[in-house]
Short mmCIF file of C-alpha atoms in Angstrom, two decimals:
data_model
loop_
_atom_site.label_atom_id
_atom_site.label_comp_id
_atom_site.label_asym_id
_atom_site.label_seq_id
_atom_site.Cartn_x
_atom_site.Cartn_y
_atom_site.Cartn_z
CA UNK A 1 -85.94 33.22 44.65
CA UNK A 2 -86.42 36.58 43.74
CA UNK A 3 -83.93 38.60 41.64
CA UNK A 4 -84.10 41.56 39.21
CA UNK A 5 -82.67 41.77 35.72
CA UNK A 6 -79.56 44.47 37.21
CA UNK A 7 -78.31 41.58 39.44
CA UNK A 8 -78.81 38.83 37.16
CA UNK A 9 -76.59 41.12 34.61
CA UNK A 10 -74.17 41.46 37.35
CA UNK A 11 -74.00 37.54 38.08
CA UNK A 12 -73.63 36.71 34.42
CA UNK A 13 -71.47 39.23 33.27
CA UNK A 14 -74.18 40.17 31.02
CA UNK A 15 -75.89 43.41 29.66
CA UNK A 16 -79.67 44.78 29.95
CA UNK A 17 -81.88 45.61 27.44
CA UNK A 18 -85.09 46.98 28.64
CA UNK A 19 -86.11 47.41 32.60
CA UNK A 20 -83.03 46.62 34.75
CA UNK A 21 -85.86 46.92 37.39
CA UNK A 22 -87.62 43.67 35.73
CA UNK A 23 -88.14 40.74 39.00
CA UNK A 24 -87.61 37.64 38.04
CA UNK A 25 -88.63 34.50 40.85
CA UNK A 26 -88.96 31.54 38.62
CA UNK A 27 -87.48 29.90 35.49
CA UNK A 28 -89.42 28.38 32.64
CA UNK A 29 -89.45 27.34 29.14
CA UNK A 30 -89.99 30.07 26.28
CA UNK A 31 -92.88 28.37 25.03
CA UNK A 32 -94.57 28.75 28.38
CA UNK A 33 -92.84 32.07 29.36
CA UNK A 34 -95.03 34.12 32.13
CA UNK A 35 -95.04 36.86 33.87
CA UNK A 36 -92.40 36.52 36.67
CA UNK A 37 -90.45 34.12 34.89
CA UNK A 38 -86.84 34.23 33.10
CA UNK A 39 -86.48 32.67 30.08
CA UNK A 40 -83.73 31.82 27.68
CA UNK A 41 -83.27 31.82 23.93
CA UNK A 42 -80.15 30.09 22.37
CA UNK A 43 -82.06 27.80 19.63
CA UNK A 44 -83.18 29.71 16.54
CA UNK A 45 -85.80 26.20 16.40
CA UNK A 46 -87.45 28.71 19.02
CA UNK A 47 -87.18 31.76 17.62
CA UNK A 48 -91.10 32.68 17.20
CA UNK A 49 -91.65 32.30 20.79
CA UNK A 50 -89.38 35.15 21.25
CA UNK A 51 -91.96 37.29 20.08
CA UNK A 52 -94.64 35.76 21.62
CA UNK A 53 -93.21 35.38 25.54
CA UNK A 54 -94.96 36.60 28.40
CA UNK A 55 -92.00 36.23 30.32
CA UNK A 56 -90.10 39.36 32.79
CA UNK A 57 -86.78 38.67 31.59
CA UNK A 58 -85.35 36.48 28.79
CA UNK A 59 -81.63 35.38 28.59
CA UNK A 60 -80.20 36.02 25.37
CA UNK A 61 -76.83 35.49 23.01
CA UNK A 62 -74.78 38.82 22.80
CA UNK A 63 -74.99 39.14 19.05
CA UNK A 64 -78.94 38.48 19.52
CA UNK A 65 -80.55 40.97 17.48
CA UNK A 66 -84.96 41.39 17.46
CA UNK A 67 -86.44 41.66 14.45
CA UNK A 68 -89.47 43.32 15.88
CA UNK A 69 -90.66 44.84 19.68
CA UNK A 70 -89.70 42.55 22.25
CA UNK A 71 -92.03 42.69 25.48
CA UNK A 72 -89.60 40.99 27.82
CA UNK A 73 -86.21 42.55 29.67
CA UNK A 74 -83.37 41.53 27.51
CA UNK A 75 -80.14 40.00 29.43
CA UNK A 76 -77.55 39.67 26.72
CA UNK A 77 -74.46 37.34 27.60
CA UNK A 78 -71.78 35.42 25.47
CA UNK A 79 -73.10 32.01 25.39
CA UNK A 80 -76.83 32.15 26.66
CA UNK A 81 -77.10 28.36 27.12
CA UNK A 82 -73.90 28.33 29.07
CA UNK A 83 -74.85 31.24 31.48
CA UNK A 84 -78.28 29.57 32.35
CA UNK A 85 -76.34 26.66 33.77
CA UNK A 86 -74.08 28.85 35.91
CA UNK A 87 -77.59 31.27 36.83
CA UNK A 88 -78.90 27.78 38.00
CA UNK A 89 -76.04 26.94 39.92
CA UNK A 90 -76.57 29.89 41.56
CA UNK A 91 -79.75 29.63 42.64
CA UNK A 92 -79.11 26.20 43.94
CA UNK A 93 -76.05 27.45 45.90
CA UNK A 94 -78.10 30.14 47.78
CA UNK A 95 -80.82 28.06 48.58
CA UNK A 96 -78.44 25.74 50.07
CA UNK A 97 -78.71 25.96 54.07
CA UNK A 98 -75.67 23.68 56.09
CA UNK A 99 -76.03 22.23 59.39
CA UNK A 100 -73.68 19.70 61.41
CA UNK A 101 -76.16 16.76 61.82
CA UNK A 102 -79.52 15.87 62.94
CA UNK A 103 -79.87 13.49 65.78
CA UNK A 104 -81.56 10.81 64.05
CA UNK A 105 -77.92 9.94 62.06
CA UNK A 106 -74.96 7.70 63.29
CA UNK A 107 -71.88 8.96 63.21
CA UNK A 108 -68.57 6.76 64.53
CA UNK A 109 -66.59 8.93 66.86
CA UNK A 110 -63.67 8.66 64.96
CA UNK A 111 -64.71 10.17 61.41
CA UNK A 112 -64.18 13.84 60.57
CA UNK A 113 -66.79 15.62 59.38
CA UNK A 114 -65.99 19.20 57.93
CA UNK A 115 -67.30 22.80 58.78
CA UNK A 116 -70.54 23.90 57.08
CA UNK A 117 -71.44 19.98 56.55
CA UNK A 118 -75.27 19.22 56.08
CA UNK A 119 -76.73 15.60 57.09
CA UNK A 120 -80.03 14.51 57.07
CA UNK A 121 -81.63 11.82 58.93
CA UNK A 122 -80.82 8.39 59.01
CA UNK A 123 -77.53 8.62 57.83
CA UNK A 124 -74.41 6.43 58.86
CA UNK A 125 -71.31 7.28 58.97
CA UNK A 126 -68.42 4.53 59.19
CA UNK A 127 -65.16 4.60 61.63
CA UNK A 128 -62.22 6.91 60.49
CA UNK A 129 -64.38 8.52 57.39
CA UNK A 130 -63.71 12.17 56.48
CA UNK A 131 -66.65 14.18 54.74
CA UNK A 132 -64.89 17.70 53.56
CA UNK A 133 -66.41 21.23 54.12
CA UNK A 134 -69.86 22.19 53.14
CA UNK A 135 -70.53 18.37 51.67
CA UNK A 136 -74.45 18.01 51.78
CA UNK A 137 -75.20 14.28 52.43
CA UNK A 138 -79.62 13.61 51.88
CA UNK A 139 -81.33 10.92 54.23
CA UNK A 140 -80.66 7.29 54.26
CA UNK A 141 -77.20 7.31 52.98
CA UNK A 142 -74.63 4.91 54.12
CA UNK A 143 -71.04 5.69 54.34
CA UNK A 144 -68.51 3.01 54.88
CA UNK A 145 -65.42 2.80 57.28
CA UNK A 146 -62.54 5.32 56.21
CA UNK A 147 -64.42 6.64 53.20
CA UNK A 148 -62.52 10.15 52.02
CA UNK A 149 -65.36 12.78 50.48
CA UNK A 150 -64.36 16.01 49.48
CA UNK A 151 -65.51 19.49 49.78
CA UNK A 152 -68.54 20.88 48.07
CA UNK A 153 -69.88 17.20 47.28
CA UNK A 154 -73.84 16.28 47.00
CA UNK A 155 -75.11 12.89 48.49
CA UNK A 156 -78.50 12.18 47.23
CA UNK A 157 -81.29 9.88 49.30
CA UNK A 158 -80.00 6.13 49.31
CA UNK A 159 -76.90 6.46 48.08
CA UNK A 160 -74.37 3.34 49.66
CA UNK A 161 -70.87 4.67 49.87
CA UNK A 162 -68.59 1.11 50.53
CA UNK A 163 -65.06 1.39 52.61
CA UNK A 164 -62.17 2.82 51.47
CA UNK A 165 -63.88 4.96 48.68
CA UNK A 166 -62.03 7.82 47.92
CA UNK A 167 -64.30 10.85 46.02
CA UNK A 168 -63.02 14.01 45.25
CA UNK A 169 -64.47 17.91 45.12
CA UNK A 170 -68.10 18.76 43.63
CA UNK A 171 -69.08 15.42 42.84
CA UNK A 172 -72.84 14.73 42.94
CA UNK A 173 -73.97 10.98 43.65
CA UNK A 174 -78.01 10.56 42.73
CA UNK A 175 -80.56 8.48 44.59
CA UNK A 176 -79.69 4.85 45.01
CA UNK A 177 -75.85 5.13 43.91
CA UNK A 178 -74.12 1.82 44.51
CA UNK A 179 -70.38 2.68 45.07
CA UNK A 180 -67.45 0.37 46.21
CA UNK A 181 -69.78 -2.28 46.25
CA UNK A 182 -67.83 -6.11 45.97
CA UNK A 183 -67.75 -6.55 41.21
CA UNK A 184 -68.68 -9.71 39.44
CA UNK A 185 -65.48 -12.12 40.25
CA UNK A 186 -65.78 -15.66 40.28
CA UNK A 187 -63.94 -18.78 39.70
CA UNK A 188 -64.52 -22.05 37.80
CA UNK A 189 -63.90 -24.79 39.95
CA UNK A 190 -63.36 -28.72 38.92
CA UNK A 191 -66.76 -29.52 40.00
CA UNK A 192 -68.61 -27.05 38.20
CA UNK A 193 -69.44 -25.00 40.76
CA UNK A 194 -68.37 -21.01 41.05
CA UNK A 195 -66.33 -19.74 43.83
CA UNK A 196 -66.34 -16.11 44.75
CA UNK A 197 -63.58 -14.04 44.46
CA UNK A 198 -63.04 -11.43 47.36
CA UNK A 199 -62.54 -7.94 46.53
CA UNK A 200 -60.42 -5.83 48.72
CA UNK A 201 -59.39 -2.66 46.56
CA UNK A 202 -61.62 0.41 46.10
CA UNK A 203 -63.08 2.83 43.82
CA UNK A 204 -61.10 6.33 43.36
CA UNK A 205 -63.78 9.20 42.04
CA UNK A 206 -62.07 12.26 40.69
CA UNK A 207 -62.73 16.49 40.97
CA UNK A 208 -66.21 17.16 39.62
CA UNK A 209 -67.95 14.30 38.87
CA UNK A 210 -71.90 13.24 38.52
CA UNK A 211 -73.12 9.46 38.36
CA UNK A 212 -76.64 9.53 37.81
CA UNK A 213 -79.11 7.52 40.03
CA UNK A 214 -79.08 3.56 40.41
CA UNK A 215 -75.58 3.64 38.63
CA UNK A 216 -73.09 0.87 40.36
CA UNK A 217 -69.31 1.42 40.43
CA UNK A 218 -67.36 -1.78 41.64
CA UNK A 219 -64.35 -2.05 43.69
CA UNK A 220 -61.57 -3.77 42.33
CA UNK A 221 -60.10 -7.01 43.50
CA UNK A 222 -56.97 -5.05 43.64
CA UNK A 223 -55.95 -1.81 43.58
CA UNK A 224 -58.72 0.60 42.48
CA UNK A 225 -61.88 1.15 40.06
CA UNK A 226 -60.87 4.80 38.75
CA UNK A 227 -63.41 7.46 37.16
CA UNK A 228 -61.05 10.32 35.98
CA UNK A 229 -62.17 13.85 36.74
CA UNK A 230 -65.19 16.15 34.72
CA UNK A 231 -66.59 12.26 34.09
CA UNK A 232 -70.64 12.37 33.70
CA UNK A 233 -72.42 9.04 34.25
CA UNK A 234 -75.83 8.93 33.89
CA UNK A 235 -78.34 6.72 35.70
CA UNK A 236 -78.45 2.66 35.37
CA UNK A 237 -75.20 2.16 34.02
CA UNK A 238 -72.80 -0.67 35.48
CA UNK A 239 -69.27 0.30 36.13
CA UNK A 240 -67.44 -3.13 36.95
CA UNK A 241 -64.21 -3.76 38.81
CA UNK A 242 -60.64 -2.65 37.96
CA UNK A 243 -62.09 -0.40 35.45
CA UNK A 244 -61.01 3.31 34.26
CA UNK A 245 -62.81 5.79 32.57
CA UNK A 246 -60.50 9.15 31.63
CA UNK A 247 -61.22 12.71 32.29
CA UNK A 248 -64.55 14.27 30.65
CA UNK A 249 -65.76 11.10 29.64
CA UNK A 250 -69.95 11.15 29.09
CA UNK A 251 -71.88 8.04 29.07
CA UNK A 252 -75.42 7.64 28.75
CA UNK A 253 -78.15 5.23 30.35
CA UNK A 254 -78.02 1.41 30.62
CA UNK A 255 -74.52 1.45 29.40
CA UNK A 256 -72.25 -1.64 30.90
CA UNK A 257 -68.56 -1.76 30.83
CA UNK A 258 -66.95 -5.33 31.86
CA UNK A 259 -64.26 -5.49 34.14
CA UNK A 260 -60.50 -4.03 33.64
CA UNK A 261 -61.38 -2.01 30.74
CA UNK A 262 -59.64 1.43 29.72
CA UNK A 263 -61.42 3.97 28.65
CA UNK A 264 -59.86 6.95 27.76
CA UNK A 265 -60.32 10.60 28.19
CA UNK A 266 -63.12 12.93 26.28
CA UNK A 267 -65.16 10.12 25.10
CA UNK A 268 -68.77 10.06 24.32
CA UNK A 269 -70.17 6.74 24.97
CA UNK A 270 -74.15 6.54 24.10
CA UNK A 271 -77.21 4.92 26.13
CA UNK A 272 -77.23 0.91 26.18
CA UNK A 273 -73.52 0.69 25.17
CA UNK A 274 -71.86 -2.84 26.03
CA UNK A 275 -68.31 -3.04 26.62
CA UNK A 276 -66.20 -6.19 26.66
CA UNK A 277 -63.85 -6.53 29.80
CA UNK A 278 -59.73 -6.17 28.93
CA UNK A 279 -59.82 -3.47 26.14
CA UNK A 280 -58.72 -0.25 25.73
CA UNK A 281 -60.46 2.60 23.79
CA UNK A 282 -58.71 5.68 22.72
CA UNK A 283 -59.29 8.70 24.14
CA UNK A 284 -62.16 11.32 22.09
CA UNK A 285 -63.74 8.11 21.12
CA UNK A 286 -67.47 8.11 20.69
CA UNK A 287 -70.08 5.03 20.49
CA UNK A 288 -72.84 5.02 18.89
CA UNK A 289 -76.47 3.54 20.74
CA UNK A 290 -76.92 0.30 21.50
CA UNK A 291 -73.44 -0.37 19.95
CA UNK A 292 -71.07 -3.52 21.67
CA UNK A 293 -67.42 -3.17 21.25
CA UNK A 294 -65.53 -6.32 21.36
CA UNK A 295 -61.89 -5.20 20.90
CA UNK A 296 -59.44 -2.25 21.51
CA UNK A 297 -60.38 1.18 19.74
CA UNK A 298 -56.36 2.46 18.87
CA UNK A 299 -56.84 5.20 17.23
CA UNK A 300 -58.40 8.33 18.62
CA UNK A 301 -61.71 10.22 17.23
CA UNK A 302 -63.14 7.08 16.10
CA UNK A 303 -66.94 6.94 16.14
CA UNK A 304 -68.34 3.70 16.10
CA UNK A 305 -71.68 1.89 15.51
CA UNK A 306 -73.62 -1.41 15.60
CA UNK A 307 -72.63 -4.96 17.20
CA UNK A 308 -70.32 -5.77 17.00
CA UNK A 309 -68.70 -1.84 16.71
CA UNK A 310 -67.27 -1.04 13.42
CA UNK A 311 -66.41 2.47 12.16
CA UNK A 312 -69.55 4.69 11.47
CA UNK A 313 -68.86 4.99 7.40
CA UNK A 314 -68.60 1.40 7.09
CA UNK A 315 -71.69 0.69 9.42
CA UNK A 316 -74.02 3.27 7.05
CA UNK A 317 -72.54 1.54 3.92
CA UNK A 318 -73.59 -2.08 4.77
CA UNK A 319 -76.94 -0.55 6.39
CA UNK A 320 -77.92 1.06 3.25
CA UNK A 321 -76.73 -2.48 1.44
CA UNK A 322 -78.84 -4.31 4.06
CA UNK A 323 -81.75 -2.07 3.66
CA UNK A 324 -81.91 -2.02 0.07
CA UNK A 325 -81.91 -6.04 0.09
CA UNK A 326 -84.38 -6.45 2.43
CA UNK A 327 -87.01 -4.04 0.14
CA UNK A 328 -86.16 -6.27 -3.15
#
């Protein structure tokens, strides 16, 4: 990568400060900055490294104003945290080189693969699938029979895409991905014994999503698992079957959600959540760490701590209770 502080400005709708001539071919942190490098303030925690960066260019808030000399290239935009995302996305998208196929892949005559489509070695592609344009699938992933991905997708190494699967546009599966896989169903039988419920339904993935690496997604035993579109999952969590998680739901590592439950839309759900199957939580919901909820969550906005959950002012109250007995 090599780009100067005019073009970045361009890219970013942004202004210069300084040398529009400033070359930029790396990122770092400001506390590191170097020559070469961009860097970007948006934290005033950072603010004396401002001063103190080596860095070419550094990526600043419009209403950013220096209190003293500044050696590096200002690039002033709205929302400085926001534009380094889209800069990065950037980057990645012109590094990105597409291909049809190696020859070391398998892929059934039947499935349609789009234009612009990159896939690495090793990778198998099931009867009557359809990859979209410019999809980038890594080595060593598996894709079921009549599997729909859209355009613009990412399939990291060792992801295992089951049949039927439908994904949508932009969505980015990390390394080791389990999705459409058979979920936890089995019956109690007279005996004792546990017999297995089949699972022939599927797992629906909406526009823009990212499930982090090792995360499983279930198919249902009817009908379809459903993550709603903008969802972020991040890696080791356990999506059973039949559930739904709404649009622009986050959830954070190690969380588990049981089978058939709702969750709505905008929701904030924290790292080693556990969530009962056949409940419903209202949408803008958010769960505290480590936090099990046992029942429905009706009213929206709710944010919710401890095991099981309970609203966050009545959690701190008996914490402080509990605290203060246990130092008598």
């Amino acid at each position: 990568m090599k780009i100067t502080a005019k073009e970045l400005a361009e890219v970013l709708k942004g202004t210069v400060e300084g040398n529009p001539d400033a070359v930029v071919t790396s990122f770092g942190k400001i506390e590191h900055g170097k020559p070469g490098q961009l860097n970007f303030y948006a934290n005033p925690k950072y603010a004396r490294y401002v001063y103190t960066t080596r860095a070419s260019v550094l990526l600043v808030n419009r209403d950013f104003s220096p209190e003293k000399p500044i050696e590096a290239t200002l690039v002033k935009v709205d929302n400085a945290y926001s534009a380094l995302a889209e800069l990065l996305n950037y980057v990645a998208a012109q590094r990105k080189a597409y291909r049809r196929h190696r020859g070391r892949c398998r892929i059934a005559c039947s499935a349609k693969v789009g234009s612009r489509v990159w896939i690495g070695d090793y990778v198998t592609v099931g009867r009557k699938s359809v990859i979209g344009e410019k999809t980038r699938i890594c080595d060593n992933v598996t894709i079921g029979e009549n599997v729909k991905i859209g355009e613009k997708c990412i399939i990291y190494p060792g992801v295992h895409v089951f049949a039927n699967t439908v994904i949508g546009n932009n969505v980015i599966l990390h390394s080791g991905c389990i999705i459409g896989d058979d979920g936890f169903g089995n019956a109690p039988q007279p005996d004792g014994t546990w017999k297995k419920i089949e699972h022939i339904g599927n797992v629906v993935i909406g526009n823009d999503v990212e499930i982090g690496s090792n995360t499983t997604v279930d198919k249902a035993p009817m009908e379809s698992t459903i993550i709603g579109n903008g969802v972020r999952i991040d890696n080791l969590c356990q999506i059973a079957h039949n559930v739904q998680i709404g649009d622009n739901t986050v959830m954070a590592a190690q969380t588990g959600i049981a089978g058939s439950t709702i969750i709505g839309k905008n929701c904030i759900i924290a790292g080693q959540v556990g969530i009962v199957g056949h409940v419903k939580i209202a949408d803008n919901t958010t769960v505290g760490a480590k936090s099990g909820v046992i029942g429905n969550v009706r009213k929206s906005g709710e944010v919710l701590f401890g095991t099981p959950a309970i609203d966050r002012t009545v959690y701190l109250k008996a914490y402080a209770k509990f605290k203060a007995s246990a130092e008598e």
